PDB file of C-alpha atoms and ligand atoms in Angstrom:
ATOM      1  CA  MET A   1     -12.105 -18.796  13.615  1.00 90.00           C
ATOM      2  CA  THR A   2      -9.248 -20.876  12.211  1.00 96.00           C
ATOM      3  CA  ARG A   3      -6.031 -19.370  10.876  1.00 94.00           C
ATOM      4  CA  LEU A   4      -7.242 -20.283   7.398  1.00 96.00           C
ATOM      5  CA  ASP A   5     -10.468 -18.309   8.009  1.00 95.00           C
ATOM      6  CA  SER A   6      -8.367 -15.405   9.251  1.00 90.00           C
ATOM      7  CA  VAL A   7      -6.137 -15.332   6.146  1.00 92.00           C
ATOM      8  CA  ILE A   8      -9.146 -15.560   3.843  1.00 94.00           C
ATOM      9  CA  ARG A   9     -10.835 -12.654   5.619  1.00 94.00           C
ATOM     10  CA  ARG A  10      -7.708 -10.506   5.414  1.00 92.00           C
ATOM     11  CA  LEU A  11      -7.150 -11.192   1.727  1.00 95.00           C
ATOM     12  CA  THR A  12     -10.838 -10.620   0.971  1.00 95.00           C
ATOM     13  CA  ALA A  13     -10.678  -7.248   2.737  1.00 95.00           C
ATOM     14  CA  GLN A  14      -7.483  -6.398   0.826  1.00 96.00           C
ATOM     15  CA  ARG A  15      -9.042  -7.250  -2.541  1.00 97.00           C
ATOM     16  CA  ASP A  16     -12.338  -5.466  -1.762  1.00 96.00           C
ATOM     17  CA  LEU A  17     -10.480  -2.284  -0.818  1.00 97.00           C
ATOM     18  CA  LEU A  18      -8.199  -2.349  -3.868  1.00 98.00           C
ATOM     19  CA  ASN A  19     -11.281  -2.790  -6.095  1.00 97.00           C
ATOM     20  CA  TRP A  20     -12.991   0.091  -4.311  1.00 96.00           C
ATOM     21  CA  ALA A  21      -9.890   2.321  -4.589  1.00 97.00           C
ATOM     22  CA  ALA A  22      -9.639   1.658  -8.340  1.00 97.00           C
ATOM     23  CA  GLN A  23     -13.035   3.387  -8.727  1.00 96.00           C
ATOM     24  CA  GLU A  24     -12.411   6.032  -6.104  1.00 95.00           C
ATOM     25  CA  ILE A  25      -9.008   7.579  -6.867  1.00 96.00           C
ATOM     26  CA  SER A  26      -8.332  10.616  -8.984  1.00 94.00           C
ATOM     27  CA  PRO A  27      -7.534   9.899 -12.663  1.00 94.00           C
ATOM     28  CA  THR A  28      -4.126  11.518 -12.203  1.00 95.00           C
ATOM     29  CA  GLY A  29      -1.296  10.574  -9.850  1.00 96.00           C
ATOM     30  CA  PHE A  30       0.945   7.592  -9.276  1.00 96.00           C
ATOM     31  CA  VAL A  31       0.062   4.381  -7.515  1.00 98.00           C
ATOM     32  CA  LEU A  32       2.619   2.925  -5.089  1.00 98.00           C
ATOM     33  CA  GLU A  33       2.817  -0.657  -3.907  1.00 98.00           C
ATOM     34  CA  LEU A  34       4.998  -0.912  -0.789  1.00 98.00           C
ATOM     35  CA  GLY A  35       6.148  -4.527  -0.489  1.00 97.00           C
ATOM     36  CA  LEU A  36       5.950  -6.309  -3.855  1.00 98.00           C
ATOM     37  CA  GLY A  37       6.224  -9.732  -2.176  1.00 97.00           C
ATOM     38  CA  ASN A  38       4.840 -12.423  -4.440  1.00 97.00           C
ATOM     39  CA  GLY A  39       3.317  -9.729  -6.663  1.00 98.00           C
ATOM     40  CA  ARG A  40      -0.307 -10.740  -6.028  1.00 98.00           C
ATOM     41  CA  THR A  41      -1.639  -7.326  -5.040  1.00 98.00           C
ATOM     42  CA  TYR A  42       0.597  -5.623  -7.619  1.00 98.00           C
ATOM     43  CA  ASP A  43      -0.971  -7.859 -10.286  1.00 98.00           C
ATOM     44  CA  HIS A  44      -4.421  -6.899  -9.018  1.00 98.00           C
ATOM     45  CA  LEU A  45      -3.640  -3.177  -9.052  1.00 98.00           C
ATOM     46  CA  ARG A  46      -2.252  -3.182 -12.593  1.00 98.00           C
ATOM     47  CA  THR A  47      -5.246  -5.180 -13.825  1.00 98.00           C
ATOM     48  CA  LYS A  48      -7.805  -2.912 -12.162  1.00 98.00           C
ATOM     49  CA  MET A  49      -5.977   0.303 -13.130  1.00 97.00           C
ATOM     50  CA  PRO A  50      -4.731  -0.210 -16.685  1.00 96.00           C
ATOM     51  CA  GLY A  51      -2.514   2.590 -17.978  1.00 94.00           C
ATOM     52  CA  ARG A  52      -1.742   3.886 -14.488  1.00 97.00           C
ATOM     53  CA  GLU A  53       1.905   4.360 -13.486  1.00 97.00           C
ATOM     54  CA  ILE A  54       2.454   1.919 -10.632  1.00 98.00           C
ATOM     55  CA  TYR A  55       5.740   1.871  -8.707  1.00 98.00           C
ATOM     56  CA  ALA A  56       6.531  -1.158  -6.539  1.00 98.00           C
ATOM     57  CA  PHE A  57       9.036  -1.033  -3.667  1.00 98.00           C
ATOM     58  CA  GLU A  58      10.773  -4.141  -2.410  1.00 98.00           C
ATOM     59  CA  ARG A  59      14.039  -4.876  -0.598  1.00 97.00           C
ATOM     60  CA  SER A  60      14.295  -8.551  -1.640  1.00 98.00           C
ATOM     61  CA  PRO A  61      12.584  -9.032  -4.993  1.00 98.00           C
ATOM     62  CA  ALA A  62      11.219 -12.578  -5.332  1.00 98.00           C
ATOM     63  CA  ALA A  63       7.874 -12.130  -7.056  1.00 98.00           C
ATOM     64  CA  HIS A  64       6.164 -14.546  -9.401  1.00 98.00           C
ATOM     65  CA  PRO A  65       7.957 -14.098 -12.767  1.00 97.00           C
ATOM     66  CA  ASP A  66       4.735 -12.779 -14.380  1.00 97.00           C
ATOM     67  CA  CYS A  67       4.267 -10.156 -11.686  1.00 98.00           C
ATOM     68  CA  TYR A  68       7.309  -7.880 -12.045  1.00 98.00           C
ATOM     69  CA  PRO A  69       6.807  -4.216 -12.865  1.00 98.00           C
ATOM     70  CA  PRO A  70       8.262  -2.918 -16.126  1.00 98.00           C
ATOM     71  CA  GLU A  71      11.759  -1.412 -16.257  1.00 97.00           C
ATOM     72  CA  GLY A  72      12.045   1.607 -13.985  1.00 96.00           C
ATOM     73  CA  TYR A  73       8.964   0.809 -11.898  1.00 98.00           C
ATOM     74  CA  LEU A  74      10.516  -1.604  -9.400  1.00 98.00           C
ATOM     75  CA  ILE A  75      12.413   0.312  -6.726  1.00 98.00           C
ATOM     76  CA  VAL A  76      14.777  -2.101  -4.981  1.00 98.00           C
ATOM     77  CA  GLY A  77      16.035  -1.456  -1.461  1.00 98.00           C
ATOM     78  CA  ASP A  78      14.822  -0.657   2.014  1.00 97.00           C
ATOM     79  CA  ILE A  79      11.893   1.761   1.733  1.00 97.00           C
ATOM     80  CA  PHE A  80      13.399   4.004   4.406  1.00 96.00           C
ATOM     81  CA  GLU A  81      16.217   4.666   1.936  1.00 97.00           C
ATOM     82  CA  THR A  82      14.361   4.435  -1.375  1.00 97.00           C
ATOM     83  CA  LEU A  83      11.178   6.356  -0.488  1.00 96.00           C
ATOM     84  CA  PRO A  84      12.865   9.647   0.515  1.00 95.00           C
ATOM     85  CA  ALA A  85      14.886   9.563  -2.724  1.00 95.00           C
ATOM     86  CA  PHE A  86      11.704   8.795  -4.690  1.00 95.00           C
ATOM     87  CA  ILE A  87       9.880  11.738  -3.085  1.00 94.00           C
ATOM     88  CA  LYS A  88      12.804  14.010  -3.928  1.00 93.00           C
ATOM     89  CA  ARG A  89      12.761  12.827  -7.555  1.00 92.00           C
ATOM     90  CA  LEU A  90       9.010  12.837  -8.219  1.00 89.00           C
ATOM     91  CA  GLY A  91       7.831  15.476  -5.801  1.00 83.00           C
ATOM     92  CA  HIS A  92       5.555  15.725  -2.797  1.00 85.00           C
ATOM     93  CA  GLY A  93       1.875  15.035  -3.255  1.00 89.00           C
ATOM     94  CA  ALA A  94       2.392  12.901  -6.360  1.00 91.00           C
ATOM     95  CA  ALA A  95       0.537   9.746  -5.337  1.00 97.00           C
ATOM     96  CA  ALA A  96      -3.161   9.047  -5.865  1.00 97.00           C
ATOM     97  CA  LEU A  97      -2.950   5.723  -4.018  1.00 98.00           C
ATOM     98  CA  VAL A  98      -0.456   3.999  -1.748  1.00 98.00           C
ATOM     99  CA  HIS A  99      -0.999   0.381  -0.780  1.00 98.00           C
ATOM    100  CA  THR A 100       1.258  -0.905   1.954  1.00 97.00           C
ATOM    101  CA  ASP A 101       1.520  -4.539   3.002  1.00 95.00           C
ATOM    102  CA  ILE A 102       4.927  -4.906   4.632  1.00 94.00           C
ATOM    103  CA  GLY A 103       4.177  -5.989   8.180  1.00 86.00           C
ATOM    104  CA  THR A 104       5.262  -9.172   9.893  1.00 86.00           C
ATOM    105  CA  GLY A 105       3.920 -11.214  12.823  1.00 85.00           C
ATOM    106  CA  ASP A 106       5.799  -8.939  15.262  1.00 91.00           C
ATOM    107  CA  GLU A 107       3.226  -6.359  16.405  1.00 90.00           C
ATOM    108  CA  GLU A 108       5.723  -4.057  18.154  1.00 93.00           C
ATOM    109  CA  ALA A 109       7.978  -4.004  15.071  1.00 93.00           C
ATOM    110  CA  ASN A 110       4.903  -3.275  12.935  1.00 91.00           C
ATOM    111  CA  ARG A 111       3.920  -0.376  15.171  1.00 92.00           C
ATOM    112  CA  GLN A 112       7.427   1.130  14.957  1.00 94.00           C
ATOM    113  CA  LEU A 113       7.494   0.644  11.201  1.00 94.00           C
ATOM    114  CA  ALA A 114       4.128   2.406  10.796  1.00 94.00           C
ATOM    115  CA  LEU A 115       5.300   5.310  12.990  1.00 94.00           C
ATOM    116  CA  ARG A 116       8.467   5.754  10.922  1.00 95.00           C
ATOM    117  CA  LEU A 117       6.669   5.405   7.614  1.00 96.00           C
ATOM    118  CA  SER A 118       3.733   7.714   8.373  1.00 95.00           C
ATOM    119  CA  PRO A 119       5.439  11.090   7.670  1.00 94.00           C
ATOM    120  CA  LEU A 120       6.814   9.798   4.365  1.00 95.00           C
ATOM    121  CA  LEU A 121       3.380   8.604   3.271  1.00 95.00           C
ATOM    122  CA  ASP A 122       1.786  11.824   4.451  1.00 92.00           C
ATOM    123  CA  SER A 123       3.998  13.823   2.122  1.00 91.00           C
ATOM    124  CA  LEU A 124       3.563  11.408  -0.793  1.00 95.00           C
ATOM    125  CA  LEU A 125      -0.222  11.565  -1.047  1.00 96.00           C
ATOM    126  CA  GLN A 126      -1.971  14.167  -3.166  1.00 97.00           C
ATOM    127  CA  PRO A 127      -5.033  15.910  -1.664  1.00 96.00           C
ATOM    128  CA  GLY A 128      -7.814  13.317  -1.744  1.00 97.00           C
ATOM    129  CA  GLY A 129      -5.227  10.545  -2.203  1.00 97.00           C
ATOM    130  CA  LEU A 130      -5.744   7.230  -0.424  1.00 98.00           C
ATOM    131  CA  LEU A 131      -3.556   5.112   1.812  1.00 98.00           C
ATOM    132  CA  ILE A 132      -4.707   1.507   2.093  1.00 98.00           C
ATOM    133  CA  ALA A 133      -2.756  -0.333   4.747  1.00 96.00           C
ATOM    134  CA  ASP A 134      -2.500  -3.677   6.474  1.00 93.00           C
ATOM    135  CA  ARG A 135      -2.187  -1.865   9.808  1.00 92.00           C
ATOM    136  CA  ALA A 136      -2.987   1.424  11.491  1.00 93.00           C
ATOM    137  CA  PHE A 137      -0.869   4.485  10.645  1.00 95.00           C
ATOM    138  CA  GLU A 138      -0.442   7.909  12.273  1.00 92.00           C
ATOM    139  CA  MET A 139      -1.436  10.245   9.461  1.00 94.00           C
ATOM    140  CA  PRO A 140      -1.922  13.798  10.781  1.00 92.00           C
ATOM    141  CA  SER A 141      -2.850  15.223   7.355  1.00 94.00           C
ATOM    142  CA  CYS A 142      -5.361  12.475   6.615  1.00 96.00           C
ATOM    143  CA  THR A 143      -8.775  11.354   7.785  1.00 97.00           C
ATOM    144  CA  ASP A 144      -9.167   7.741   8.869  1.00 96.00           C
ATOM    145  CA  ILE A 145     -12.086   6.567   6.721  1.00 97.00           C
ATOM    146  CA  SER A 146     -11.720   2.852   7.501  1.00 95.00           C
ATOM    147  CA  SER A 147     -15.146   2.762   9.171  1.00 94.00           C
ATOM    148  CA  ARG A 148     -16.784   4.193   6.029  1.00 93.00           C
ATOM    149  CA  THR A 149     -15.774   1.161   3.983  1.00 91.00           C
ATOM    150  CA  ASN A 150     -17.523  -2.197   4.078  1.00 87.00           C
ATOM    151  CA  VAL A 151     -14.492  -3.840   5.644  1.00 90.00           C
ATOM    152  CA  PRO A 152     -14.974  -4.924   9.283  1.00 89.00           C
ATOM    153  CA  GLU A 153     -13.185  -2.754  11.858  1.00 89.00           C
ATOM    154  CA  GLY A 154      -9.490  -3.503  12.413  1.00 88.00           C
ATOM    155  CA  ARG A 155      -9.078  -5.808   9.430  1.00 90.00           C
ATOM    156  CA  TYR A 156      -7.566  -3.286   6.993  1.00 93.00           C
ATOM    157  CA  PHE A 157      -7.119   0.490   7.182  1.00 96.00           C
ATOM    158  CA  VAL A 158      -7.966   3.392   4.844  1.00 97.00           C
ATOM    159  CA  TYR A 159      -6.856   7.029   5.104  1.00 97.00           C
ATOM    160  CA  ARG A 160      -7.743   9.921   2.832  1.00 97.00           C
ATOM    161  CA  ARG A 161      -5.423  12.936   2.513  1.00 96.00           C
ATOM    162  CA  ASN A 162      -7.259  16.138   3.483  1.00 96.00           C
TER     163      ASN A 162
HETATM  164  N1  SAM B   1       1.206  -7.630  -1.084  1.00 72.20           N
HETATM  165  C1  SAM B   1       2.165  -8.646  -1.499  1.00 72.20           C
HETATM  166  C2  SAM B   1       1.476  -9.695  -2.343  1.00 72.20           C
HETATM  167  O1  SAM B   1       0.232  -9.650  -2.439  1.00 72.20           O
HETATM  168  O2  SAM B   1       2.166 -10.550  -2.904  1.00 72.20           O
HETATM  169  C3  SAM B   1       2.802  -9.294  -0.303  1.00 72.20           C
HETATM  170  C4  SAM B   1       3.764  -8.400   0.418  1.00 72.20           C
HETATM  171  S1  SAM B   1       4.714  -9.269   1.631  1.00 72.20           S
HETATM  172  C5  SAM B   1       3.536  -9.539   2.904  1.00 72.20           C
HETATM  173  C6  SAM B   1       5.710  -8.014   2.310  1.00 72.20           C
HETATM  174  C7  SAM B   1       6.919  -7.631   1.471  1.00 72.20           C
HETATM  175  O3  SAM B   1       7.433  -6.396   1.965  1.00 72.20           O
HETATM  176  C8  SAM B   1       8.059  -8.653   1.564  1.00 72.20           C
HETATM  177  O4  SAM B   1       8.385  -9.113   0.264  1.00 72.20           O
HETATM  178  C9  SAM B   1       9.212  -7.874   2.189  1.00 72.20           C
HETATM  179  O5  SAM B   1      10.478  -8.196   1.632  1.00 72.20           O
HETATM  180  C10 SAM B   1       8.843  -6.434   1.872  1.00 72.20           C
HETATM  181  N2  SAM B   1       9.376  -5.480   2.861  1.00 72.20           N
HETATM  182  C11 SAM B   1       9.202  -5.512   4.206  1.00 72.20           C
HETATM  183  N3  SAM B   1       9.833  -4.489   4.796  1.00 72.20           N
HETATM  184  C12 SAM B   1      10.435  -3.781   3.804  1.00 72.20           C
HETATM  185  C13 SAM B   1      11.242  -2.620   3.782  1.00 72.20           C
HETATM  186  N4  SAM B   1      11.572  -1.964   4.917  1.00 72.20           N
HETATM  187  N5  SAM B   1      11.665  -2.157   2.594  1.00 72.20           N
HETATM  188  C14 SAM B   1      11.325  -2.796   1.439  1.00 72.20           C
HETATM  189  N6  SAM B   1      10.570  -3.919   1.387  1.00 72.20           N
HETATM  190  C15 SAM B   1      10.122  -4.405   2.558  1.00 72.20           C
END
């Protein structure tokens, strides 16, 4: 498999899961995009979930100009500072869906990041809420349902809050 094949497979898995989540999530609750990046997945989420409140978190905003969230829905800063404040403001269990795509090529750094982020995400999700992630997370209050999706094992990860 070439690196091009690998990227295509990852992005296909990402899109398939976001499409699936758009049908699956509860009609109430926020959607969170952790890592706005270029804004590609944010654009997909807002298109598939019209009318839904979607908050995007990003420390260095540099998205495509057409892919910025409206006023008040882009939370700028390091998520380890902005997420706790967000949870305090909007309450625990407020999110129907969290999509996180903030890893890098450094696997050890990614593992540490997921470990640190897990308790915050655990408290954000409403019962039945979904976490869709580019890597594995430790989510004690969730069930790992990755194997119940059509995405091949290890390519993308899905957790449902119990
Ligand atoms: N899903 C996006 C898309 O489709 O365009 C791509 C996201 S990109 C791979 C990851 C983004 O996460 C980067 O823009 C990076 O700045 C952001 N990021 C990484 N760590 C972060 C942190 N601790 N706090 C806030 N943003 C972070």
